[in-house]
């Protein structure tokens, strides 16, 4: 990454941090209450390394293979920061890729079926590892989107608690049906918060995490209790073609 590109990345990153602080202030919340997740989908490893050098440690990937290859490239570059990075899986995971995913990410945001939970549990049992997960909820009831239907939430949580001891349920995630629409997304964030509160009561689990809010609406997600906001374009700029 050349100096001009690095300077542009820094400016974008600092602008997002400024927006984050403003959103926290408006919501009366503290900085440590919300994790900024830099979405590095389709971004080259040198861009990730440059952002890590600026202090960003958490990165989100949408595709299992791309994420693993990027991590391998950074590890091979022998960067001091590479071992400190925390990688999140924020894209849909097919059950056939459960063995590649489970145990390789600090948090998987997109658990959405009993089939996937069981496939992950089978692999984690073999390697004796625990994987933190969020359940992705289809808050807009959109047929074309992944995510669990609201009415199936308790059943999946029951399955995880009763049959998947190597999965640690941490909370919920959503992608609202409106894109880059600011306050219009707020009702969907409020809905996810309500569903999480109900699930805490139902399961007795702490469920501390709410992964919601992206470049165009994360301030409103923070206002509704987000603990993780996922920002890609506003940090890295337009995604390069895959």
Short mmCIF file of C-alpha atoms in Angstrom, two decimals:
data_model
loop_
_atom_site.label_atom_id
_atom_site.label_comp_id
_atom_site.label_asym_id
_atom_site.label_seq_id
_atom_site.Cartn_x
_atom_site.Cartn_y
_atom_site.Cartn_z
CA UNK A 1 0.00 0.00 0.00
CA UNK A 2 1.52 3.34 -1.06
CA UNK A 3 1.61 6.43 1.15
CA UNK A 4 -1.35 8.15 -0.52
CA UNK A 5 -3.54 5.09 -0.07
CA UNK A 6 -2.41 4.75 3.55
CA UNK A 7 -3.19 8.41 4.24
CA UNK A 8 -6.64 8.01 2.70
CA UNK A 9 -7.29 4.92 4.81
CA UNK A 10 -6.27 6.81 7.94
CA UNK A 11 -8.60 9.69 7.13
CA UNK A 12 -11.53 7.35 6.56
CA UNK A 13 -10.78 5.40 9.74
CA UNK A 14 -10.50 8.51 11.87
CA UNK A 15 -13.77 9.84 10.43
CA UNK A 16 -15.52 6.59 11.44
CA UNK A 17 -14.00 6.75 14.92
CA UNK A 18 -15.27 10.32 15.23
CA UNK A 19 -18.77 9.24 14.20
CA UNK A 20 -18.57 6.37 16.67
CA UNK A 21 -17.67 8.73 19.53
CA UNK A 22 -20.48 11.09 18.55
CA UNK A 23 -22.99 8.25 18.42
CA UNK A 24 -21.87 6.99 21.81
CA UNK A 25 -22.18 10.49 23.26
CA UNK A 26 -25.71 10.91 21.94
CA UNK A 27 -26.68 7.53 23.41
CA UNK A 28 -24.99 8.22 26.74
CA UNK A 29 -22.75 5.20 26.36
CA UNK A 30 -19.03 4.57 26.91
CA UNK A 31 -16.43 3.71 24.25
CA UNK A 32 -15.67 0.33 25.78
CA UNK A 33 -19.31 -0.71 25.38
CA UNK A 34 -19.13 -0.91 21.57
CA UNK A 35 -16.65 -2.83 19.42
CA UNK A 36 -15.84 -1.45 15.98
CA UNK A 37 -15.49 -4.35 13.55
CA UNK A 38 -13.70 -3.46 10.30
CA UNK A 39 -15.26 -5.46 7.47
CA UNK A 40 -12.36 -6.49 5.25
CA UNK A 41 -14.30 -8.45 2.62
CA UNK A 42 -12.43 -8.32 -0.73
CA UNK A 43 -9.79 -6.04 0.79
CA UNK A 44 -6.12 -7.04 0.31
CA UNK A 45 -4.02 -8.20 3.22
CA UNK A 46 -1.81 -5.10 3.04
CA UNK A 47 -4.86 -2.89 3.71
CA UNK A 48 -5.67 -4.99 6.77
CA UNK A 49 -2.06 -4.71 7.94
CA UNK A 50 -2.09 -0.93 7.44
CA UNK A 51 -5.30 -0.54 9.44
CA UNK A 52 -3.97 -2.82 12.17
CA UNK A 53 -0.93 -0.57 12.47
CA UNK A 54 -3.38 2.28 13.21
CA UNK A 55 -4.81 0.33 16.14
CA UNK A 56 -7.70 -1.65 14.63
CA UNK A 57 -7.56 -5.24 15.88
CA UNK A 58 -10.96 -6.72 14.97
CA UNK A 59 -11.77 -7.66 11.37
CA UNK A 60 -14.83 -9.29 9.81
CA UNK A 61 -14.81 -11.60 6.81
CA UNK A 62 -17.81 -12.76 4.75
CA UNK A 63 -16.26 -15.77 3.03
CA UNK A 64 -14.54 -18.57 4.90
CA UNK A 65 -11.87 -19.34 2.31
CA UNK A 66 -10.99 -15.69 1.68
CA UNK A 67 -10.72 -15.04 5.40
CA UNK A 68 -8.45 -18.01 6.04
CA UNK A 69 -6.22 -17.18 3.06
CA UNK A 70 -5.87 -13.56 4.17
CA UNK A 71 -4.91 -14.61 7.67
CA UNK A 72 -2.36 -17.06 6.27
CA UNK A 73 -0.85 -14.31 4.10
CA UNK A 74 -0.52 -11.98 7.08
CA UNK A 75 0.96 -14.73 9.25
CA UNK A 76 3.54 -15.52 6.55
CA UNK A 77 4.46 -11.83 6.34
CA UNK A 78 5.73 -12.22 9.92
CA UNK A 79 3.97 -9.05 11.06
CA UNK A 80 4.18 -8.43 14.79
CA UNK A 81 0.51 -7.45 14.80
CA UNK A 82 -0.75 -10.49 12.90
CA UNK A 83 -0.96 -12.70 15.98
CA UNK A 84 -2.94 -10.01 17.82
CA UNK A 85 -5.71 -9.66 15.25
CA UNK A 86 -9.18 -11.00 16.07
CA UNK A 87 -11.10 -12.42 13.13
CA UNK A 88 -14.89 -12.62 12.97
CA UNK A 89 -17.05 -14.55 10.51
CA UNK A 90 -19.96 -12.32 9.50
CA UNK A 91 -21.11 -14.03 6.28
CA UNK A 92 -23.43 -16.98 5.77
CA UNK A 93 -21.78 -20.31 6.59
CA UNK A 94 -22.86 -23.46 4.80
CA UNK A 95 -22.95 -26.53 7.00
CA UNK A 96 -20.48 -28.28 4.69
CA UNK A 97 -17.93 -25.61 5.64
CA UNK A 98 -18.52 -25.92 9.37
CA UNK A 99 -15.21 -27.71 9.92
CA UNK A 100 -13.30 -24.88 8.22
CA UNK A 101 -15.12 -22.21 10.20
CA UNK A 102 -15.66 -23.51 13.73
CA UNK A 103 -12.58 -22.91 15.86
CA UNK A 104 -10.94 -20.58 13.33
CA UNK A 105 -12.75 -17.34 14.22
CA UNK A 106 -13.04 -15.60 17.57
CA UNK A 107 -16.77 -15.06 16.97
CA UNK A 108 -19.16 -16.43 14.36
CA UNK A 109 -22.03 -13.96 13.89
CA UNK A 110 -24.21 -16.03 11.57
CA UNK A 111 -25.44 -19.23 13.19
CA UNK A 112 -28.89 -19.70 11.63
CA UNK A 113 -29.91 -23.36 11.76
CA UNK A 114 -29.89 -26.55 13.81
CA UNK A 115 -28.07 -28.23 10.91
CA UNK A 116 -25.19 -25.74 11.07
CA UNK A 117 -25.02 -25.87 14.87
CA UNK A 118 -24.80 -29.67 14.79
CA UNK A 119 -22.12 -29.63 12.09
CA UNK A 120 -20.04 -27.17 14.09
CA UNK A 121 -20.51 -29.17 17.27
CA UNK A 122 -19.33 -32.36 15.56
CA UNK A 123 -16.08 -30.70 14.46
CA UNK A 124 -15.49 -28.84 17.74
CA UNK A 125 -15.96 -32.05 19.69
CA UNK A 126 -13.21 -33.69 17.62
CA UNK A 127 -10.73 -30.85 18.22
CA UNK A 128 -11.89 -30.17 21.80
CA UNK A 129 -12.50 -26.45 21.25
CA UNK A 130 -15.25 -24.00 22.19
CA UNK A 131 -16.62 -21.57 19.62
CA UNK A 132 -18.45 -18.36 20.51
CA UNK A 133 -21.45 -17.74 18.26
CA UNK A 134 -24.27 -15.31 17.63
CA UNK A 135 -27.62 -16.30 16.14
CA UNK A 136 -28.44 -14.31 13.01
CA UNK A 137 -32.10 -13.28 12.97
CA UNK A 138 -33.97 -12.35 9.80
CA UNK A 139 -35.62 -9.29 11.36
CA UNK A 140 -37.27 -8.22 8.09
CA UNK A 141 -38.76 -11.65 7.32
CA UNK A 142 -37.15 -11.48 3.88
CA UNK A 143 -37.32 -14.66 1.82
CA UNK A 144 -34.12 -13.81 -0.09
CA UNK A 145 -31.98 -13.30 3.01
CA UNK A 146 -30.31 -15.74 5.35
CA UNK A 147 -30.94 -15.64 9.06
CA UNK A 148 -33.30 -17.43 11.40
CA UNK A 149 -37.02 -16.67 11.48
CA UNK A 150 -38.01 -15.03 14.75
CA UNK A 151 -40.42 -17.84 15.63
CA UNK A 152 -37.57 -20.38 15.45
CA UNK A 153 -35.22 -18.53 17.79
CA UNK A 154 -36.10 -20.37 20.99
CA UNK A 155 -35.89 -23.77 19.29
CA UNK A 156 -32.36 -23.11 18.01
CA UNK A 157 -31.26 -21.80 21.41
CA UNK A 158 -32.72 -24.95 23.01
CA UNK A 159 -30.73 -27.13 20.59
CA UNK A 160 -27.49 -25.27 21.30
CA UNK A 161 -27.97 -25.53 25.06
CA UNK A 162 -29.01 -29.17 25.07
CA UNK A 163 -26.91 -30.68 22.27
CA UNK A 164 -23.96 -28.39 21.50
CA UNK A 165 -21.74 -28.02 24.57
CA UNK A 166 -18.87 -26.73 22.43
CA UNK A 167 -20.91 -23.76 21.19
CA UNK A 168 -21.06 -20.71 23.45
CA UNK A 169 -24.10 -18.59 22.63
CA UNK A 170 -23.23 -14.91 23.08
CA UNK A 171 -26.18 -13.02 21.59
CA UNK A 172 -27.83 -12.02 18.32
CA UNK A 173 -26.98 -10.44 14.96
CA UNK A 174 -29.07 -8.89 12.21
CA UNK A 175 -28.94 -7.16 8.84
CA UNK A 176 -32.00 -4.88 8.47
CA UNK A 177 -33.98 -4.92 5.21
CA UNK A 178 -33.21 -1.25 4.54
CA UNK A 179 -29.68 -0.44 3.36
CA UNK A 180 -27.70 2.70 4.12
CA UNK A 181 -30.93 4.31 5.34
CA UNK A 182 -29.89 5.80 8.68
CA UNK A 183 -32.76 6.16 11.13
CA UNK A 184 -35.09 4.01 9.02
CA UNK A 185 -33.17 0.97 10.27
CA UNK A 186 -33.74 1.84 13.94
CA UNK A 187 -36.99 -0.16 14.41
CA UNK A 188 -35.19 -3.31 13.29
CA UNK A 189 -32.38 -2.70 15.77
CA UNK A 190 -34.96 -2.16 18.50
CA UNK A 191 -36.60 -5.44 17.51
CA UNK A 192 -33.31 -7.36 17.79
CA UNK A 193 -32.67 -5.85 21.22
CA UNK A 194 -36.15 -6.92 22.34
CA UNK A 195 -35.63 -10.44 21.00
CA UNK A 196 -32.32 -10.67 22.85
CA UNK A 197 -33.90 -9.51 26.10
CA UNK A 198 -36.60 -12.17 25.72
CA UNK A 199 -34.02 -14.83 24.91
CA UNK A 200 -32.01 -13.94 28.04
CA UNK A 201 -35.09 -14.56 30.15
CA UNK A 202 -35.91 -17.78 28.28
CA UNK A 203 -32.41 -19.32 28.41
CA UNK A 204 -30.93 -17.80 31.56
CA UNK A 205 -27.82 -16.92 29.54
CA UNK A 206 -26.12 -13.53 29.73
CA UNK A 207 -26.15 -13.02 25.93
CA UNK A 208 -24.05 -9.84 26.12
CA UNK A 209 -23.60 -9.19 22.39
CA UNK A 210 -25.77 -7.44 19.80
CA UNK A 211 -24.06 -7.28 16.40
CA UNK A 212 -25.99 -4.70 14.40
CA UNK A 213 -25.34 -1.52 12.45
CA UNK A 214 -23.17 -0.88 9.39
CA UNK A 215 -21.66 2.11 7.58
CA UNK A 216 -24.93 3.90 6.88
CA UNK A 217 -26.76 3.35 10.16
CA UNK A 218 -24.46 2.34 13.01
CA UNK A 219 -25.24 5.44 15.12
CA UNK A 220 -28.86 4.28 15.34
CA UNK A 221 -27.75 0.76 16.22
CA UNK A 222 -25.67 2.18 19.06
CA UNK A 223 -28.73 4.07 20.30
CA UNK A 224 -30.60 0.75 20.45
CA UNK A 225 -27.89 -1.12 22.34
CA UNK A 226 -25.46 -2.50 19.74
CA UNK A 227 -22.27 -3.90 21.23
CA UNK A 228 -20.64 -4.62 17.84
CA UNK A 229 -20.96 -2.43 14.74
CA UNK A 230 -19.71 -3.70 11.38
CA UNK A 231 -18.18 -1.04 9.11
CA UNK A 232 -16.49 -1.73 5.78
CA UNK A 233 -16.99 0.81 3.00
CA UNK A 234 -16.69 3.88 5.22
CA UNK A 235 -13.29 2.65 6.44
CA UNK A 236 -11.75 1.01 3.38
CA UNK A 237 -13.63 2.81 0.63
CA UNK A 238 -15.40 0.97 -2.23
CA UNK A 239 -14.65 -2.73 -2.33
CA UNK A 240 -12.33 -3.91 -5.09
CA UNK A 241 -13.78 -6.49 -7.45
CA UNK A 242 -13.31 -10.04 -6.20
#
